[in-house]
mmCIF file of C-alpha atoms (C1' of nucleotides) in Angstrom:
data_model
loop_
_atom_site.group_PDB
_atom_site.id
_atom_site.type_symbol
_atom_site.label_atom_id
_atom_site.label_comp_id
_atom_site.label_asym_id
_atom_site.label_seq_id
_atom_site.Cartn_x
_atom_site.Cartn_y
_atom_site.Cartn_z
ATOM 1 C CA UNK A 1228 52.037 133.163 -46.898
ATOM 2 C CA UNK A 1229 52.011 130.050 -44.920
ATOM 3 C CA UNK A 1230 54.057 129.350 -42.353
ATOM 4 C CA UNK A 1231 57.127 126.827 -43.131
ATOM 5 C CA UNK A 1232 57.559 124.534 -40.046
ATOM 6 C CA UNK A 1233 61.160 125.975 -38.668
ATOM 7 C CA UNK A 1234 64.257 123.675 -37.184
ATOM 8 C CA UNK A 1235 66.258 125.285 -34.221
ATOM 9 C CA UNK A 1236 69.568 125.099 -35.658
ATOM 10 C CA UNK A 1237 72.858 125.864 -34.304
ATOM 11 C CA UNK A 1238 73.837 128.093 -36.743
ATOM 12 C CA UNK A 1239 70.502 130.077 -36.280
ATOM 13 C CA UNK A 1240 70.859 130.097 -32.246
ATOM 14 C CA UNK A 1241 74.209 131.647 -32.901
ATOM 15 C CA UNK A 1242 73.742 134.338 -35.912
ATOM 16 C CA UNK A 1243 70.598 135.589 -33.587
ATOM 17 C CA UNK A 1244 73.086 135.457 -30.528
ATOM 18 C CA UNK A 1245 76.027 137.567 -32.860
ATOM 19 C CA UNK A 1246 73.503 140.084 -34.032
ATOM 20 C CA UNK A 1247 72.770 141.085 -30.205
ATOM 21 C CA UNK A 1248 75.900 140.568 -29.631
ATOM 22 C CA UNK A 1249 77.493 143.080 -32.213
ATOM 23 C CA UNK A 1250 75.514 145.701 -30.795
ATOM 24 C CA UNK A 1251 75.944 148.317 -33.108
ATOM 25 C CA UNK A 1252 74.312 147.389 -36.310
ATOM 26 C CA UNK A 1253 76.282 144.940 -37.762
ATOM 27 C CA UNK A 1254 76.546 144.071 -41.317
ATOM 28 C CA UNK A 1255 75.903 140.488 -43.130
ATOM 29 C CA UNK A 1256 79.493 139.762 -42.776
ATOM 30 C CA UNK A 1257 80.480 141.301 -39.684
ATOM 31 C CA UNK A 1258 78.189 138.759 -38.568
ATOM 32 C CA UNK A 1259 79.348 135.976 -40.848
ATOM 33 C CA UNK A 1260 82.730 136.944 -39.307
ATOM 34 C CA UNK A 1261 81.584 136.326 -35.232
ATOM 35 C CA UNK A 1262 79.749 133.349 -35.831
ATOM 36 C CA UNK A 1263 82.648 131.498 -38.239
ATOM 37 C CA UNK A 1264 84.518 132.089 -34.605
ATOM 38 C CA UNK A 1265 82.410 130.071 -32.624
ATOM 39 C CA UNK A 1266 81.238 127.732 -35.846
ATOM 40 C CA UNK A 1267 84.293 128.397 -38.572
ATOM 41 C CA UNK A 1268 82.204 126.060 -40.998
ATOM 42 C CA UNK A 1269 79.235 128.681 -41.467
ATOM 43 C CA UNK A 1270 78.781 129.929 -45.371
ATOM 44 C CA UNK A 1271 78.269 133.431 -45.860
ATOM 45 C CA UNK A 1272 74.510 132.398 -47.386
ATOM 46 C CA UNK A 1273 73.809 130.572 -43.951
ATOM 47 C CA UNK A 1274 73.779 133.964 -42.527
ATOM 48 C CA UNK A 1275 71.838 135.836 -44.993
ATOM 49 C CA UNK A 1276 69.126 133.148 -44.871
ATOM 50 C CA UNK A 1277 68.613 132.855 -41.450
ATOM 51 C CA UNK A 1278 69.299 136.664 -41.039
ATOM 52 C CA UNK A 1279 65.591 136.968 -43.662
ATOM 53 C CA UNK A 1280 64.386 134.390 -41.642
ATOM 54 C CA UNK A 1281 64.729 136.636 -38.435
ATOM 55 C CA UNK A 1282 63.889 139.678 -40.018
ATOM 56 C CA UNK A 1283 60.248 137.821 -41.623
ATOM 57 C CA UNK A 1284 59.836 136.791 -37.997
ATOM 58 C CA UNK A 1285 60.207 139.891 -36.637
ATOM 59 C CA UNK A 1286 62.833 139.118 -34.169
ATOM 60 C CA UNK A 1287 65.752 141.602 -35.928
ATOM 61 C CA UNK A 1288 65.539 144.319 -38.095
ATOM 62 C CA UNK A 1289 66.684 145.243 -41.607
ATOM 63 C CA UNK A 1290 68.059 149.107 -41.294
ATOM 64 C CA UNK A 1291 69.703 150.813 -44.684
ATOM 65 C CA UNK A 1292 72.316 153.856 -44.468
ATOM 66 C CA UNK A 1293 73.751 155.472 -46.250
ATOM 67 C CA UNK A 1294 76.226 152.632 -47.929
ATOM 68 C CA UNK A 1295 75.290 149.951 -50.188
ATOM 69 C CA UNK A 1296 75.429 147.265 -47.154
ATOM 70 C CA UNK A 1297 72.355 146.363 -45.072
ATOM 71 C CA UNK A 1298 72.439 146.603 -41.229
ATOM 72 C CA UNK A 1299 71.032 144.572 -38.813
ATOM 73 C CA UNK A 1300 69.469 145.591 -35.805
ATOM 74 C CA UNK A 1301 67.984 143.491 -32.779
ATOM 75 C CA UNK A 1302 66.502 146.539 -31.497
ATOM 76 C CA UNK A 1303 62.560 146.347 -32.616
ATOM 77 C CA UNK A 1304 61.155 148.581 -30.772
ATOM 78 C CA UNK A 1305 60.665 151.805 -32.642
ATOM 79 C CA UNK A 1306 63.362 154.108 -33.039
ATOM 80 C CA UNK A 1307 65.391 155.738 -35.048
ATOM 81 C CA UNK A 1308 69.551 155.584 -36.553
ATOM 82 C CA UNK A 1309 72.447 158.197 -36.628
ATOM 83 C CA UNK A 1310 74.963 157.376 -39.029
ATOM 84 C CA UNK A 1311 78.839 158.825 -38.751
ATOM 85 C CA UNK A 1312 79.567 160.456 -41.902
ATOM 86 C CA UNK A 1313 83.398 159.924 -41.248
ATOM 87 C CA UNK A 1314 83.041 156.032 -39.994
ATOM 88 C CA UNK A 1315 79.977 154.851 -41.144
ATOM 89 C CA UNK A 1316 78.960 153.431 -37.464
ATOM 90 C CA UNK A 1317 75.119 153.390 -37.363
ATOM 91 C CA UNK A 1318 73.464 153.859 -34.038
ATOM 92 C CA UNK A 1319 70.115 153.984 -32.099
ATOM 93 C CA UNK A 1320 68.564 157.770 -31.549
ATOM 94 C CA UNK A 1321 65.553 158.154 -29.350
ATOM 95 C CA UNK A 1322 63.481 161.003 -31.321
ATOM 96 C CA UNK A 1323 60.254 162.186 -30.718
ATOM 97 C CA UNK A 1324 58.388 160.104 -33.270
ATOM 98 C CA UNK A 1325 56.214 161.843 -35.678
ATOM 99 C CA UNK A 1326 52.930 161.487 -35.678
ATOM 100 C CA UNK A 1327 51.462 159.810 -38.327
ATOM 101 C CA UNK A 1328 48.009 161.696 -37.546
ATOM 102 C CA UNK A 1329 49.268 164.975 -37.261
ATOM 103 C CA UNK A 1330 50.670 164.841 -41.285
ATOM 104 C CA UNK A 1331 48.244 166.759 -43.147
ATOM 105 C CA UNK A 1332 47.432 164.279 -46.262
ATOM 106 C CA UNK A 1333 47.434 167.067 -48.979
ATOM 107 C CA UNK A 1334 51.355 167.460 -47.877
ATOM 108 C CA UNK A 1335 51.964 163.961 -48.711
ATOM 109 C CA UNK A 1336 50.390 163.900 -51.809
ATOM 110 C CA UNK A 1337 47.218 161.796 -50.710
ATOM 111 C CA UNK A 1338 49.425 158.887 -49.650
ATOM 112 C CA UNK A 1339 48.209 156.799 -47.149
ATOM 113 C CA UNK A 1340 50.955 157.068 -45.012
ATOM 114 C CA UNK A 1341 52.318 153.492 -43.206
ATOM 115 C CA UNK A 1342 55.479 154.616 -41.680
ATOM 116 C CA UNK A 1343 57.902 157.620 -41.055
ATOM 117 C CA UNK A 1344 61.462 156.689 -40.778
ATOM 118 C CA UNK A 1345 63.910 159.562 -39.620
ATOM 119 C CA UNK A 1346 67.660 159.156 -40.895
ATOM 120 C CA UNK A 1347 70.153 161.294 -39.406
ATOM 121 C CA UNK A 1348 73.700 161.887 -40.827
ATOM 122 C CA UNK A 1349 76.159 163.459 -38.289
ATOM 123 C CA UNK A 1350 79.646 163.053 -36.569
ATOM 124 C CA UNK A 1351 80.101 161.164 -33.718
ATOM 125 C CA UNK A 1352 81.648 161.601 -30.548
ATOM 126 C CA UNK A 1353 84.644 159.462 -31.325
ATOM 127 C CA UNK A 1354 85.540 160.804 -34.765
ATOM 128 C CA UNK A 1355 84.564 164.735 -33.572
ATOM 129 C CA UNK A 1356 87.991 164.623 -31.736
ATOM 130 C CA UNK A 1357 90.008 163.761 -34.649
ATOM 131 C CA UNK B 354 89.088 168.202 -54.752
ATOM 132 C CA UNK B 355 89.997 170.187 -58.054
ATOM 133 C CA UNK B 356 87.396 171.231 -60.790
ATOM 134 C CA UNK B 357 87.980 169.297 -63.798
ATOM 135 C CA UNK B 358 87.236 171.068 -67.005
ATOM 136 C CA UNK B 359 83.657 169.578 -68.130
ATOM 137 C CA UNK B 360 82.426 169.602 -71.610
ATOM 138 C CA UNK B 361 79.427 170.363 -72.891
ATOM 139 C CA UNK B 362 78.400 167.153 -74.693
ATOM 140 C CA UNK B 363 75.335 165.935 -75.860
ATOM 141 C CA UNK B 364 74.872 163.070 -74.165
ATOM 142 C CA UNK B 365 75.126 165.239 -70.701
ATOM 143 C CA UNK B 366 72.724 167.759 -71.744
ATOM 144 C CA UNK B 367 70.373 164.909 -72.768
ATOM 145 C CA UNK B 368 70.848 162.965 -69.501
ATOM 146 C CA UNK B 369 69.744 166.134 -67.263
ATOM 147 C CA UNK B 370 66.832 166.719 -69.233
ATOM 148 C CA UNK B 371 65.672 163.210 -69.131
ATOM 149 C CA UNK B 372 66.029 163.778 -65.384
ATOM 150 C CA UNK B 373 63.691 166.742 -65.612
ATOM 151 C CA UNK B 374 61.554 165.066 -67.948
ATOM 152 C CA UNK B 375 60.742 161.755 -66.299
ATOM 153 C CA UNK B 376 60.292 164.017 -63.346
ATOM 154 C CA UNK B 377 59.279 161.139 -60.476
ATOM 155 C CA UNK B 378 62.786 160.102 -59.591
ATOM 156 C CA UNK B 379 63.822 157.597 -62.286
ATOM 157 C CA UNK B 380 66.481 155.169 -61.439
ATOM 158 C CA UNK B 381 69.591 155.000 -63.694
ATOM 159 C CA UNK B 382 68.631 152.379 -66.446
ATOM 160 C CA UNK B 383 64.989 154.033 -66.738
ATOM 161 C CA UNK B 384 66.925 157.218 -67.456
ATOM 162 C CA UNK B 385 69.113 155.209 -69.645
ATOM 163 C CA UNK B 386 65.897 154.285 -71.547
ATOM 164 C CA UNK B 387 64.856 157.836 -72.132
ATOM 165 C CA UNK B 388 68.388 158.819 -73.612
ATOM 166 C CA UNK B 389 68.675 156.293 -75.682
ATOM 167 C CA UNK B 390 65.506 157.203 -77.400
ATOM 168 C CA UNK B 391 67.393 160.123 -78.440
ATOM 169 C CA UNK B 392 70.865 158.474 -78.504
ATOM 170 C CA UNK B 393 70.562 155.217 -79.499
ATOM 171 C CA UNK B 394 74.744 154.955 -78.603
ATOM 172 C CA UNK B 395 74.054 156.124 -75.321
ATOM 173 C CA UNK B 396 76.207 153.109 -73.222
ATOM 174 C CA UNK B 397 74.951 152.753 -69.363
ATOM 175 C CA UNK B 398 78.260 153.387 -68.261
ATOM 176 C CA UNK B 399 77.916 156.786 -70.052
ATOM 177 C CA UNK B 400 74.796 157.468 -68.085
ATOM 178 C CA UNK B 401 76.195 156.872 -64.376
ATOM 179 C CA UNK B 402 79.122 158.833 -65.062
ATOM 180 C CA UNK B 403 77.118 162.070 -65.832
ATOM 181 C CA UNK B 404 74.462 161.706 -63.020
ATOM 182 C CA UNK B 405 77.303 161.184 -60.640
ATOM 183 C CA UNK B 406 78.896 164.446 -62.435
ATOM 184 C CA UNK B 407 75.651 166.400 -62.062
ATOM 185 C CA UNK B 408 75.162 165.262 -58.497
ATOM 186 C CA UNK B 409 78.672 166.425 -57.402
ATOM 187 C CA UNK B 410 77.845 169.651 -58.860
ATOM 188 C CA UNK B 411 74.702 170.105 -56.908
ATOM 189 C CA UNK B 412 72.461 170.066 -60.087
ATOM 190 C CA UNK B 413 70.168 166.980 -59.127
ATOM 191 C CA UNK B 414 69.981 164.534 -55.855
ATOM 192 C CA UNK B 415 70.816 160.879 -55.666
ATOM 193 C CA UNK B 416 68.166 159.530 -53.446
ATOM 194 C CA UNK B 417 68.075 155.963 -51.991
ATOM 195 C CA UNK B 418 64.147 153.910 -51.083
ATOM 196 C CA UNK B 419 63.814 150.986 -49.665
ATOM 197 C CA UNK B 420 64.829 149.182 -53.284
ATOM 198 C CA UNK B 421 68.569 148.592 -53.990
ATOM 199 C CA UNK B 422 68.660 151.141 -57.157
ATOM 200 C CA UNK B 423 68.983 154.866 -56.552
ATOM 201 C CA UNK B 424 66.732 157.142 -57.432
ATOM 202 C CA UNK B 425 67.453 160.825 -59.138
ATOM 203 C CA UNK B 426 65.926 163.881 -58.013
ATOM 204 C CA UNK B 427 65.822 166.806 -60.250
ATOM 205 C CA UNK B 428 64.443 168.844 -57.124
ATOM 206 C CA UNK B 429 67.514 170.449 -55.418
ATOM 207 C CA UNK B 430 65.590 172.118 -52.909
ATOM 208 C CA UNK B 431 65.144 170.871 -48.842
ATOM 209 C CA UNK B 432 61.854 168.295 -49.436
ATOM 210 C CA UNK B 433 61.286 164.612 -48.100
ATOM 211 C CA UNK B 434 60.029 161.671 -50.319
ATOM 212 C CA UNK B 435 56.941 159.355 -49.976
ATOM 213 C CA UNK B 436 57.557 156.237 -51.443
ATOM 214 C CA UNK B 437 54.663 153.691 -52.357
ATOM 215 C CA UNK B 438 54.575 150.523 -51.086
ATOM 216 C CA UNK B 439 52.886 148.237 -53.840
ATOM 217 C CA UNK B 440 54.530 150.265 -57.062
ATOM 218 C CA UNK B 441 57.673 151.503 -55.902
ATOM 219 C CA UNK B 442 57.110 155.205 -56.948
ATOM 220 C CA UNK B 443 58.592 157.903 -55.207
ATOM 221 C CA UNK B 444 57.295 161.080 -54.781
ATOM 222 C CA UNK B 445 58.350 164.763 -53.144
ATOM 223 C CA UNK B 446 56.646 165.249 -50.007
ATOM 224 C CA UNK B 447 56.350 168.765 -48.182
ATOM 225 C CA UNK B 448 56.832 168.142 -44.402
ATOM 226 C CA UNK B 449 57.349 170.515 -41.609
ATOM 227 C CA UNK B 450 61.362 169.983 -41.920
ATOM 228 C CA UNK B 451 63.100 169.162 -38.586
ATOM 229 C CA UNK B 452 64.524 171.464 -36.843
ATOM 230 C CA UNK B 453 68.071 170.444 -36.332
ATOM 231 C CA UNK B 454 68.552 172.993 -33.309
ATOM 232 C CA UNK B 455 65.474 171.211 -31.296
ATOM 233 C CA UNK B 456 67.184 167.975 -31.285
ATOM 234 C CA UNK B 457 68.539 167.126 -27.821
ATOM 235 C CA UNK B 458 72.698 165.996 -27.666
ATOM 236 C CA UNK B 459 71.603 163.282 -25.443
ATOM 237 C CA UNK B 460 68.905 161.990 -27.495
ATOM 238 C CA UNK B 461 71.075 161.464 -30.779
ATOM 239 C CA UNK B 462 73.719 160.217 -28.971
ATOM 240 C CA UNK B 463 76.271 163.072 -28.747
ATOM 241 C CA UNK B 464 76.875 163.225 -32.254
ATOM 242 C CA UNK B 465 76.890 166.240 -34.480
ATOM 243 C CA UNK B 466 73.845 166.355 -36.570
ATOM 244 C CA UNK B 467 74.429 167.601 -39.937
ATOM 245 C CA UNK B 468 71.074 166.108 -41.802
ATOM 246 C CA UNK B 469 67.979 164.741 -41.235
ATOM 247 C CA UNK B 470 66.266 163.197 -43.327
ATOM 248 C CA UNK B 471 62.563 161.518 -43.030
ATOM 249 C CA UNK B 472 61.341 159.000 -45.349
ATOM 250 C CA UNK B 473 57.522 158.371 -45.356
ATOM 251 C CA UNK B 474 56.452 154.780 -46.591
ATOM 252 C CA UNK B 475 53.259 154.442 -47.718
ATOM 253 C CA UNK B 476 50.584 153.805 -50.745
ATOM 254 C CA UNK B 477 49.895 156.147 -53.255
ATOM 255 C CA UNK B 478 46.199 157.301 -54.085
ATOM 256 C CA UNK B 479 46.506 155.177 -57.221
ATOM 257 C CA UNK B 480 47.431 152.174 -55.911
ATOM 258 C CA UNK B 481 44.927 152.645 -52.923
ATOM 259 C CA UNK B 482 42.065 152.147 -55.421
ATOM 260 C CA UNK B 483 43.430 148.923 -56.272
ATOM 261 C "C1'" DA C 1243 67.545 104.356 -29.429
ATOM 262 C "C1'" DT C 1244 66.852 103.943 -34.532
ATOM 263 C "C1'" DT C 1245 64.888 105.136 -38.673
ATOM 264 C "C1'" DC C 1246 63.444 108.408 -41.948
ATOM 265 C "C1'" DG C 1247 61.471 112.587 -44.325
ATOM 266 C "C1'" DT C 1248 62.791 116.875 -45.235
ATOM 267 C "C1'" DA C 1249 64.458 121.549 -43.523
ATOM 268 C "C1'" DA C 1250 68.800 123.523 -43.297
ATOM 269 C "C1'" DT C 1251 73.452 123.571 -44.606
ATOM 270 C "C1'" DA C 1252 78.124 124.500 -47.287
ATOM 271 C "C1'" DA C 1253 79.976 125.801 -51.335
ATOM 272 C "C1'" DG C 1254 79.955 128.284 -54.976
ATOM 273 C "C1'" DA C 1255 77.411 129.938 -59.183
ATOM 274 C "C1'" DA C 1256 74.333 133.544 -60.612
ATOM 275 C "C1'" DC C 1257 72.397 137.900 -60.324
ATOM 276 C "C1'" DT C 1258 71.917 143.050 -59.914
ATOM 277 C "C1'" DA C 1259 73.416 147.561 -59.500
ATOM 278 C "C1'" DT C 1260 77.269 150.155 -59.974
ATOM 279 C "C1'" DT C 1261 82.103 151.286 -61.003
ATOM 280 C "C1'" DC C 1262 86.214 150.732 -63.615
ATOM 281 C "C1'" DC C 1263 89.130 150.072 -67.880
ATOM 282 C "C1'" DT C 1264 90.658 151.132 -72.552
ATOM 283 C "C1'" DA C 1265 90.697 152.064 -77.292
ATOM 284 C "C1'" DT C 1266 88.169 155.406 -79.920
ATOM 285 C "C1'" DT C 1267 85.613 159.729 -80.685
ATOM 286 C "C1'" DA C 1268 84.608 164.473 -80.571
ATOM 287 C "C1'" DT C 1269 84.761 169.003 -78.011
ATOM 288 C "C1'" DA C 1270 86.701 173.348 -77.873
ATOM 289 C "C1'" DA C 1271 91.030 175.887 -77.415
ATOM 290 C "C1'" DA C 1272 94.866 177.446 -80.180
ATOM 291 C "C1'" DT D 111 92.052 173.456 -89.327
ATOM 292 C "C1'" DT D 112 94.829 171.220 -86.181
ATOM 293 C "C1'" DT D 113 95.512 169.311 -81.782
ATOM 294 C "C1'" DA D 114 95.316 167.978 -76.829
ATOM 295 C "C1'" DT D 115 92.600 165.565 -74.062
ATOM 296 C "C1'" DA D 116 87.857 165.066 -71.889
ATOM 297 C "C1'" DA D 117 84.214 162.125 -72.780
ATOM 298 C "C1'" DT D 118 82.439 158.206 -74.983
ATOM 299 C "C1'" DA D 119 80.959 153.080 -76.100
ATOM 300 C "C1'" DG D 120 81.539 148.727 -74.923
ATOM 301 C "C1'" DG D 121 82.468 145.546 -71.960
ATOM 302 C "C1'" DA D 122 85.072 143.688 -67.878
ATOM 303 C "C1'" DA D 123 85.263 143.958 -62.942
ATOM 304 C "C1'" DT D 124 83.389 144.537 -58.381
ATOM 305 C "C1'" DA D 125 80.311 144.334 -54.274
ATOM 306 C "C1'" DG D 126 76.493 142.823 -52.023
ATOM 307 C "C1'" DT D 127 72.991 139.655 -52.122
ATOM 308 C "C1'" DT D 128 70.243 135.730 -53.754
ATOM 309 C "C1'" DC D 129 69.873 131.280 -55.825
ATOM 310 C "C1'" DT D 130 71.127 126.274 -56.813
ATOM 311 C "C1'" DT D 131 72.271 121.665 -55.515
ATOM 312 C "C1'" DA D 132 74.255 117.810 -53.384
ATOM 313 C "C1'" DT D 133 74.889 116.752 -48.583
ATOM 314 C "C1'" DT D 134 73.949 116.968 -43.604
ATOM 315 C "C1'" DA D 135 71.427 116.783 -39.452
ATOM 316 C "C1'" DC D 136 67.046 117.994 -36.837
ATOM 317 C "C1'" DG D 137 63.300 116.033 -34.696
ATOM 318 C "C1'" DA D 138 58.948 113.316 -35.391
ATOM 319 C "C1'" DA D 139 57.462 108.743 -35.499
ATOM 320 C "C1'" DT D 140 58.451 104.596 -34.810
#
DNA sequence: ATTCGTAATAAGAACTATTCCTATTATAAA
DNA sequence: TTTATAATAGGAATAGTTCTTATTACGAAT
């Protein structure tokens, strides 16, 4: 719970710069992948350390579809993903958020409710035309 | 994209009623647990084979939390799930369900929606009360 | 600038959840 | 019954992620 004194490392300057770089939600090694070509030495556990690292520090995201791979998102702000049935890209939706007041607590079973994530599955534009 | 022929074996009549039985969306090895306490033989393998039968054929739901295991759902129907926090559980939850016609193109991005599904973190009454 | 303690790294082993493989078993059709 | 083969038990294989350890390099204090 206390807070480990952190180095600015290359390798963190860059996985940071890949994941806003990607855009689109890029997995642990679809990262790995961008930052081995600006620093070819980088282990795949480099990037999932300093990817937990970001995501404990708030700076990046953790997002889960529907596939056994995590996404990462440098998007904090609150929002919602899409996810392409056909190609699996996962992408920022702007929803009306629901209101966390406005859910009656008998309908969720007494719970104190923290958060309400909103997954959509569709098509996108790119795989609708064939 | 055939039907196989299915059998009617034991072990698959035993793994949907643990399903039922356990009732709060057990995870594969705590459903392995319950069959083997009537099937000692039962092998894992055995297990995964049959939910992922039973889920192609509509008869229960594979449903992924924020853990890495899924979850089965014996509960077919359209409902949400409400998962705790501190223990893990998950549980159904009753929400107004989102109307897919009300969602703007523009605001998901052009795709197609096909699902949406909302996922409610939170902590449940028991673990509340420490 | 140089030294030095230690956080971060590279490499790969270990782990976890799931899927696959194969010889054997048992269902149900003939 | 017999028989063809779907399903099984057991364990190997896989995928994604986390952990381990000797080595490297950041940056604080000389």
């Amino acid at each position: 719970m206390d807070v480990q004194p952190r180095r600015n490392t290359t390798q963190k300057r860059v996985i940071l710069h890949s994941v806003e770089q990607l855009g689109c939600h890029p997995t642990a090694v679809q990262i790995y992948n961008a930052v081995r070509e600006m620093l070819p030495r980088t282990s795949l556990s480099t990037v999932y350390r300093n990817l937990g690292i970001l995501v404990d520090q708030g700076r990046i995201k953790a997002v889960k579809g529907t596939g056994s791979e995590i996404h990462y998102d440098h998007n904090t702000g609150e929002h919602n993903h899409i996810e392409c049935t056909i190609c699996g890209r996962v992408c920022d939706v702007h929803v009306n958020p629901v209101n966390i007041e406005t859910l009656n607590p008998e309908t969720v079973s007494n719970f104190i409710v923290l958060e309400v994530h909103m997954n959509i599955i569709g098509i996108c534009p790119e795989c609708a035309e064939h």
